[in-house]
Structures are given as C-alpha cells and as structure tokens.
CSV table of C-alpha atoms in Angstrom, one decimal:
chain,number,residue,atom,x,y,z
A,1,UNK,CA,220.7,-162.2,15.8
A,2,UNK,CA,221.4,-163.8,12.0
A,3,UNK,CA,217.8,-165.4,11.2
A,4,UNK,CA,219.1,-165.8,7.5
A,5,UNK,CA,222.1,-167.6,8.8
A,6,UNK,CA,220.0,-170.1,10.6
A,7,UNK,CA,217.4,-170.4,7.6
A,8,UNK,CA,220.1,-171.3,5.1
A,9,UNK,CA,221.8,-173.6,7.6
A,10,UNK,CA,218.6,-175.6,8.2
A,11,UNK,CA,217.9,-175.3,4.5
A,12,UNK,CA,221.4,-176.5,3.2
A,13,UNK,CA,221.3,-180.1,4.9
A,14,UNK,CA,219.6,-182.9,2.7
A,15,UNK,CA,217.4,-184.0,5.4
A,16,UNK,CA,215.7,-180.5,5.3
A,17,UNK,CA,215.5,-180.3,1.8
A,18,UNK,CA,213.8,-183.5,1.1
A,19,UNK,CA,211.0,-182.6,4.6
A,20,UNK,CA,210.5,-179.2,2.6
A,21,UNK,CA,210.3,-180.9,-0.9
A,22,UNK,CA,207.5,-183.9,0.7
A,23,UNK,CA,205.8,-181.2,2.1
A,24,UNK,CA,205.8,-178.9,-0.9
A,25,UNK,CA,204.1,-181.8,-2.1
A,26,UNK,CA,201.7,-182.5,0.2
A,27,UNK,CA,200.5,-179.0,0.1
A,28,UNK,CA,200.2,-178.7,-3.3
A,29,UNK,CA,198.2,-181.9,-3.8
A,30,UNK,CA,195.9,-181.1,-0.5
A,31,UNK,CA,195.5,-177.5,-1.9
A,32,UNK,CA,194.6,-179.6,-5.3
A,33,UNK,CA,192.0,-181.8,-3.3
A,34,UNK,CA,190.6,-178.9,-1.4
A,35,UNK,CA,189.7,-176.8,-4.4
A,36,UNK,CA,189.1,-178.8,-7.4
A,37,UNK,CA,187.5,-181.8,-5.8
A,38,UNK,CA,184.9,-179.5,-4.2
A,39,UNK,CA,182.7,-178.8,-6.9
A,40,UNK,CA,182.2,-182.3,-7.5
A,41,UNK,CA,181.0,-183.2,-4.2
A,42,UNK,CA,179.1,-180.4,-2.8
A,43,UNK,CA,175.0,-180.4,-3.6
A,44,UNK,CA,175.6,-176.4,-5.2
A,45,UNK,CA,179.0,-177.2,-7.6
A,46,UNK,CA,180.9,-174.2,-5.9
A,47,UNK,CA,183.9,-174.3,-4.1
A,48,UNK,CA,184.7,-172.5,-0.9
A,49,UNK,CA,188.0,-171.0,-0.1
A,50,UNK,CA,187.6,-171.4,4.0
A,51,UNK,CA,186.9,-175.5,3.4
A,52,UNK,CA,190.0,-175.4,0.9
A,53,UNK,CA,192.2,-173.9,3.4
A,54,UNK,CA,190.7,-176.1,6.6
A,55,UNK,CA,191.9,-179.3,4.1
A,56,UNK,CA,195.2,-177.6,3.6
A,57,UNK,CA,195.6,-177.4,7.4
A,58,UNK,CA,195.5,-181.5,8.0
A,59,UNK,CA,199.2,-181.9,6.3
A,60,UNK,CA,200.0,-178.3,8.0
A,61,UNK,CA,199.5,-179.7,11.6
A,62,UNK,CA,202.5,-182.1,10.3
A,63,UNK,CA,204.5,-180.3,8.5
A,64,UNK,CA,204.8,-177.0,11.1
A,65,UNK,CA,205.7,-179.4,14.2
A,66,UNK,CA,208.6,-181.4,12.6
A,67,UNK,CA,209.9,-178.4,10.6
A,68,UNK,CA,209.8,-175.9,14.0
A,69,UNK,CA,211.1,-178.3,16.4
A,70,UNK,CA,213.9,-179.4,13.7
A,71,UNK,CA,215.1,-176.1,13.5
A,72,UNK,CA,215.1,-175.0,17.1
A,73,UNK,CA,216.1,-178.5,18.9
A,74,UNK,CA,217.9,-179.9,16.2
A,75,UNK,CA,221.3,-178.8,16.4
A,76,UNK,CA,221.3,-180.2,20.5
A,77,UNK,CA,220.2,-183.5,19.3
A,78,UNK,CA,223.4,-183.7,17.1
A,79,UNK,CA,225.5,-181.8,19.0
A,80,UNK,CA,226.3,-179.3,16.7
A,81,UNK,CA,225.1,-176.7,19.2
A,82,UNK,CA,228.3,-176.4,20.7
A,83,UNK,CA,230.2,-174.9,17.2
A,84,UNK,CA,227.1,-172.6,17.3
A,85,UNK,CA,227.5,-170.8,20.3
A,86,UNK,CA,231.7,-170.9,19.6
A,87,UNK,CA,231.0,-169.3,16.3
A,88,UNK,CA,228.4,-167.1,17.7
A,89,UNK,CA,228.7,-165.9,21.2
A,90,UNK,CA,225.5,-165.0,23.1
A,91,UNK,CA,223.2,-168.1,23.5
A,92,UNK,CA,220.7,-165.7,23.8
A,93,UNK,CA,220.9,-164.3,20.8
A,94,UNK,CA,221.1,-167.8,19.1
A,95,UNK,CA,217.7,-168.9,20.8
A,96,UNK,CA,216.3,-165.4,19.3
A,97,UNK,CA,217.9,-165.6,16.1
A,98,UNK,CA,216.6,-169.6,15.7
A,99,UNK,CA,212.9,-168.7,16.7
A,100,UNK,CA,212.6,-165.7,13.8
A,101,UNK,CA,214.3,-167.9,11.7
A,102,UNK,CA,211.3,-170.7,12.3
A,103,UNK,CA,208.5,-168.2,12.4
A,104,UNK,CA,209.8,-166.6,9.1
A,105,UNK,CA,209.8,-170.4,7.7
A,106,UNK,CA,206.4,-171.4,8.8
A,107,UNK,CA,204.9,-167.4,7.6
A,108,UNK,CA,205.6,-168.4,4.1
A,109,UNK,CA,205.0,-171.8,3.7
A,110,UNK,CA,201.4,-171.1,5.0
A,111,UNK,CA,201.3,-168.0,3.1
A,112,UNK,CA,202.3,-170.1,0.0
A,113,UNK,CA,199.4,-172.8,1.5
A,114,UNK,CA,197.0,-170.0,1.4
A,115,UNK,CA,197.7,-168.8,-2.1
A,116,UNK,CA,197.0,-171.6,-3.7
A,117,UNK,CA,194.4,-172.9,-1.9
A,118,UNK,CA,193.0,-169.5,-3.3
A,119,UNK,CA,193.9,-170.7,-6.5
A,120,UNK,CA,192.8,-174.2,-6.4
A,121,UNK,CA,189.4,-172.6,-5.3
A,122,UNK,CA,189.0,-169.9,-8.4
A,123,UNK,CA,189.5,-172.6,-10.9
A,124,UNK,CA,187.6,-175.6,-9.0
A,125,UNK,CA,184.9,-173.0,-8.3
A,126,UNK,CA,185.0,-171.1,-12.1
A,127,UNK,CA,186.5,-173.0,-14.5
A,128,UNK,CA,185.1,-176.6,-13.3
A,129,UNK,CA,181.9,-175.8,-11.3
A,130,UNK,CA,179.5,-173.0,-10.8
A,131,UNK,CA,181.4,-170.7,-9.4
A,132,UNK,CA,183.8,-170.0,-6.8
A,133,UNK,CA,183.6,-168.5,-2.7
A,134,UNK,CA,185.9,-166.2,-1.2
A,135,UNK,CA,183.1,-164.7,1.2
A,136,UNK,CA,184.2,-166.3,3.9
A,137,UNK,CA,187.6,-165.4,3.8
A,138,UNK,CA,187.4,-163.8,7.4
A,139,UNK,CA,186.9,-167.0,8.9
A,140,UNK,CA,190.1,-168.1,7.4
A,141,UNK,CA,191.6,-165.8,9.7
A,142,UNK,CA,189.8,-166.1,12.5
A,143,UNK,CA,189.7,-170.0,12.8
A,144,UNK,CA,192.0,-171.5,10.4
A,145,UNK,CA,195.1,-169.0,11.0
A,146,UNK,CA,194.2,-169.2,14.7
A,147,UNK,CA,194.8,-172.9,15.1
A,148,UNK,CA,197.9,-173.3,12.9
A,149,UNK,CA,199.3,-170.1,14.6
A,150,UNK,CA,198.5,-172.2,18.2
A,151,UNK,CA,200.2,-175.4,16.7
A,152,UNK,CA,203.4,-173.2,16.0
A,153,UNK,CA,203.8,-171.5,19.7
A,154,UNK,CA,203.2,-174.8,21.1
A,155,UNK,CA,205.7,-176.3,19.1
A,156,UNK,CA,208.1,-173.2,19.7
A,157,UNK,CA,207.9,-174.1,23.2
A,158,UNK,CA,208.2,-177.8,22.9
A,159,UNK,CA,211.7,-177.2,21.2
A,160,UNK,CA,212.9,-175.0,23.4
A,161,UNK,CA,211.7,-176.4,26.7
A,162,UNK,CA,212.5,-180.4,25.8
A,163,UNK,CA,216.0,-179.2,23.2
A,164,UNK,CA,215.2,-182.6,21.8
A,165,UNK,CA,214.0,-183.2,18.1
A,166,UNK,CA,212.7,-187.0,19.6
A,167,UNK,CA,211.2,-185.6,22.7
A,168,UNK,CA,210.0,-182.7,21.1
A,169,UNK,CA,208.8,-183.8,17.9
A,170,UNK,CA,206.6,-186.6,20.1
A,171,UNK,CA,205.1,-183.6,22.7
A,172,UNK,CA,204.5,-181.4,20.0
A,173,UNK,CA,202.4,-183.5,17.2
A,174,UNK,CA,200.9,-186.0,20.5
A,175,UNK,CA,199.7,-183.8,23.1
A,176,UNK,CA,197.1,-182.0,20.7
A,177,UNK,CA,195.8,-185.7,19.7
A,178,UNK,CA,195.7,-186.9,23.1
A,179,UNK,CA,193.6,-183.3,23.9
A,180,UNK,CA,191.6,-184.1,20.9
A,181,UNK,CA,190.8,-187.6,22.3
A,182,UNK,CA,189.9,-186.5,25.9
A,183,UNK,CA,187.5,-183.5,24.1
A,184,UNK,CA,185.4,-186.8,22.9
A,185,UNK,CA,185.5,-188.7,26.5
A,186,UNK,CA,184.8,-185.3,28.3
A,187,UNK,CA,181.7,-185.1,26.0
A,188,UNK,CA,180.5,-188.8,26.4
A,189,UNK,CA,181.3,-188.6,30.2
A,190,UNK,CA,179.5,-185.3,30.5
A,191,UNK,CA,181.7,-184.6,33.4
A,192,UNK,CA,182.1,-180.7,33.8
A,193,UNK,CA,185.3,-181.7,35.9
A,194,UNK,CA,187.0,-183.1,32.7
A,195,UNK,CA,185.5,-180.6,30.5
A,196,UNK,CA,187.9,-177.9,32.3
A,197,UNK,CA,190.7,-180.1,32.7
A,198,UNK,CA,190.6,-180.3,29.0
A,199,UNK,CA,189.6,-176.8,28.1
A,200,UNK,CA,192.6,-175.7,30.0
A,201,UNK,CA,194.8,-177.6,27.9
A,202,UNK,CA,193.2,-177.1,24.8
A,203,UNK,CA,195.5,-174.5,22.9
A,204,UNK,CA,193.7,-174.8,19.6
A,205,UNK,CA,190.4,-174.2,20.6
A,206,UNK,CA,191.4,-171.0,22.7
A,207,UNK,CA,193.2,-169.7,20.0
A,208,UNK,CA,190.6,-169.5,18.1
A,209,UNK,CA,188.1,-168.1,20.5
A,210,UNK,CA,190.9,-165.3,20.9
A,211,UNK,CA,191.1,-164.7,17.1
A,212,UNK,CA,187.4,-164.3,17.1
A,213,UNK,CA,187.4,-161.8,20.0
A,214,UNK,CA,185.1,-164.2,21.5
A,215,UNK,CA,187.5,-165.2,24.3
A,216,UNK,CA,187.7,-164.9,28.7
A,217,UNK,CA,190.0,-165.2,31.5
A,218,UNK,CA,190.0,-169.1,31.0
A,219,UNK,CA,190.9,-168.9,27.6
A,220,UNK,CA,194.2,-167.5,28.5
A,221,UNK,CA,194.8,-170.9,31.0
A,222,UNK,CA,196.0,-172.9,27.8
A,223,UNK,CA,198.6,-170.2,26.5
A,224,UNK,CA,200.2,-169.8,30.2
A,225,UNK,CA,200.3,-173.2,30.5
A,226,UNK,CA,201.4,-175.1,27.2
A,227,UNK,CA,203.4,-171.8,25.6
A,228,UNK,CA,204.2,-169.3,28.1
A,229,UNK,CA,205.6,-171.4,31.0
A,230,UNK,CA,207.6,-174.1,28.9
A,231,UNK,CA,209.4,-171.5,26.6
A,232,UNK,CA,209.9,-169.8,29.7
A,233,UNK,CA,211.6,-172.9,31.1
A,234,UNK,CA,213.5,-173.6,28.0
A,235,UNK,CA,214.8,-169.8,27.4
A,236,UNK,CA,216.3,-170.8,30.8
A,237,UNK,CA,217.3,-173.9,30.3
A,238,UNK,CA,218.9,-173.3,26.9
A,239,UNK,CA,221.1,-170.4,28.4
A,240,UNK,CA,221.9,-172.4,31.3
A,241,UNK,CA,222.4,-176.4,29.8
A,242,UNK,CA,226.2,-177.6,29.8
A,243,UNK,CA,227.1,-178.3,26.6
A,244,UNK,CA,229.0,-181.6,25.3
C-alpha cells in the first residue's frame, strides 16, 4: 500500500486543488457563521461549540462525498486506472492503499473543521458575547462525528461498488436526501411499515444511536445494507472488472 502516493496524486491535479481550496472556504466561513454569529442571535449571548460544529457539518455533507468518491472512483472514470495497476501490481493493494488515502483526507479536514469551529466559538462566545460553551463537547462526538463518519463509509462504498465519480457522486449525496424526505412522509403517514423501511436505510441516524451506545440489532440493518454489502461487491468487482 502507498496512501501518500495516492494523496499527492489526487492532490496534484487542478481540479482537486481548486474542490480543496472552495471547500477550505466554505468551512472557514461556516465555522465563521457558526461561532461568531451565535452570540447575536441566541436569547443568553453565548455561543455553543456543539451548534458551531452541527453548522460546520451542512458544507461537510458536501464536501466528504465529492472528495471520497473522487479519489476512489476517479481514476476508472478517466481511465487512468489502468497505468495504476501497471505501475503498481496488486489491485488489491491499490483499492487499500486509495481507501487510507481518503480516510486520512477526510480525518483532517474535519479535524481542521473542528478546530476552528472551537475557535470561532471561544472568540464569538468571549470576546463578542457573554461567554463561550464547550460543555457539550461529548455530544460533538457522539452525534456530530457519528453522522459525518456514516456519510464517509457510505460514500466509501458508493465509490467502490459503482467505480463511477457520476454514478457515485449522485448515490452518495442523493440517497441520504431521498432517506431524509421519506423520514418526513413516514411521519405524516404514520405507517409503522414505512417507518422500518426507512429506519433500515437510514445510516445516519443508526450511526448515531451506535455512537451513543444507545443502539439494537436493527440498528446494524443500515450498515449491512448501505456499507457492508456494496463495498463488499465493489472489493469484488474492482479486483475482478476488465480494464480498458
């Protein structure tokens, strides 16, 4: 496995370094608007770290899908794929060496997003309202972490199983709307038939009921069926697909 190899090649074409410069941007500014605009609008002028970072996690729900599937499917989408595995024999260890690569990616930009939505909180809180939260840090973990940490397996396993930045890029940022939209109609509909359907596909929500320790035997549904299965498919697929 070479993970740097793969980060520098993803990192060296200009389409990857403007997506890393937008969204550079974007969390910068949302980090800005999290912790600085706070204290203006909440009743008590303090500013929470936990709502900071849940704003930070709107342009994160972009950013990790199109960077994660770039970087796994986007060399079969170009076809450059096939001077990979001549380079590097073992397609294997290419699939292994391109998911550390994403994961290590994705650690420190939401690392980075966490670190200064810290920041945007101390000074929002301290040095523009009343004071600043970090008491709820926990939940950061727990519910915040959880669901951007379900957003990159199931975009893991959209690269791998579709090997399509189009394909993958649409399964990856859609399903989880199209879930989000049937949570709504199952609750209108008060149908405990569609409530299952949709808590079984509901990756985000288990995630975070396994972060809070808070989780059963049905919570486990979503990760065999949107992660487990498909990257189980595309570790096949990807070792098996005729290149060219």
């Amino acid at each position: 496995m070479r993970p740097a190899l793969d980060i520098r090649a993803h990192l060296d074409t200009r389409g990857a370094a403007i997506l890393m410069a937008i969204s550079l941007l974007l969390i910068v500014a949302f980090a800005a608007l999290g912790g600085l605009v706070q204290p203006a609008i909440v009743p008590d002028r303090t500013s929470d770290v936990e709502i900071s970072v849940l704003v930070l996690t709107l342009p994160l729900s972009l950013i990790i899908p199109i960077i994660t599937v770039m970087m796994i499917a986007g060399e079969w989408s170009d076809g450059s794929i096939q001077n990979t595995f001549l380079q590097r024999p073992g397609r294997g260890g290419v699939m292994a060496s391109k998911v550390v690569a994403t994961i290590v990616v994705i650690a420190v930009l939401v690392l980075l997003s966490i670190a200064l939505a810290a920041a945007a909180t101390w000074i929002g809180g301290d040095l523009i309202g009343d004071g600043a939260r970090f008491d709820s840090l926990e939940g950061v973990f727990t519910t915040q972490l959880a669901g951007l940490a379900a957003v990159l397996l199931f975009s893991l396993a959209m690269g791998l199983a579709l090997q399509s930045t189009v394909l993958g890029l649409l399964a990856a940022i859609g399903f989880p709307f199209v879930i989000a939209t049937a949570s709504g109609v199952a609750v209108l509909t008060g149908s405990d038939l569609v409530t299952d359907v949709v808590r079984a596909l509901d990756l985000q929500t288990a995630a975070a009921a396994l972060a809070g320790g808070e989780a059963g035997a049905f919570e486990l549904i979503p990760l065999v069926l949107l992660v487990i299965l498909p990257a189980a498919y595309g570790a096949w697929r990807w070792n098996h697909r005729e290149v060219g």
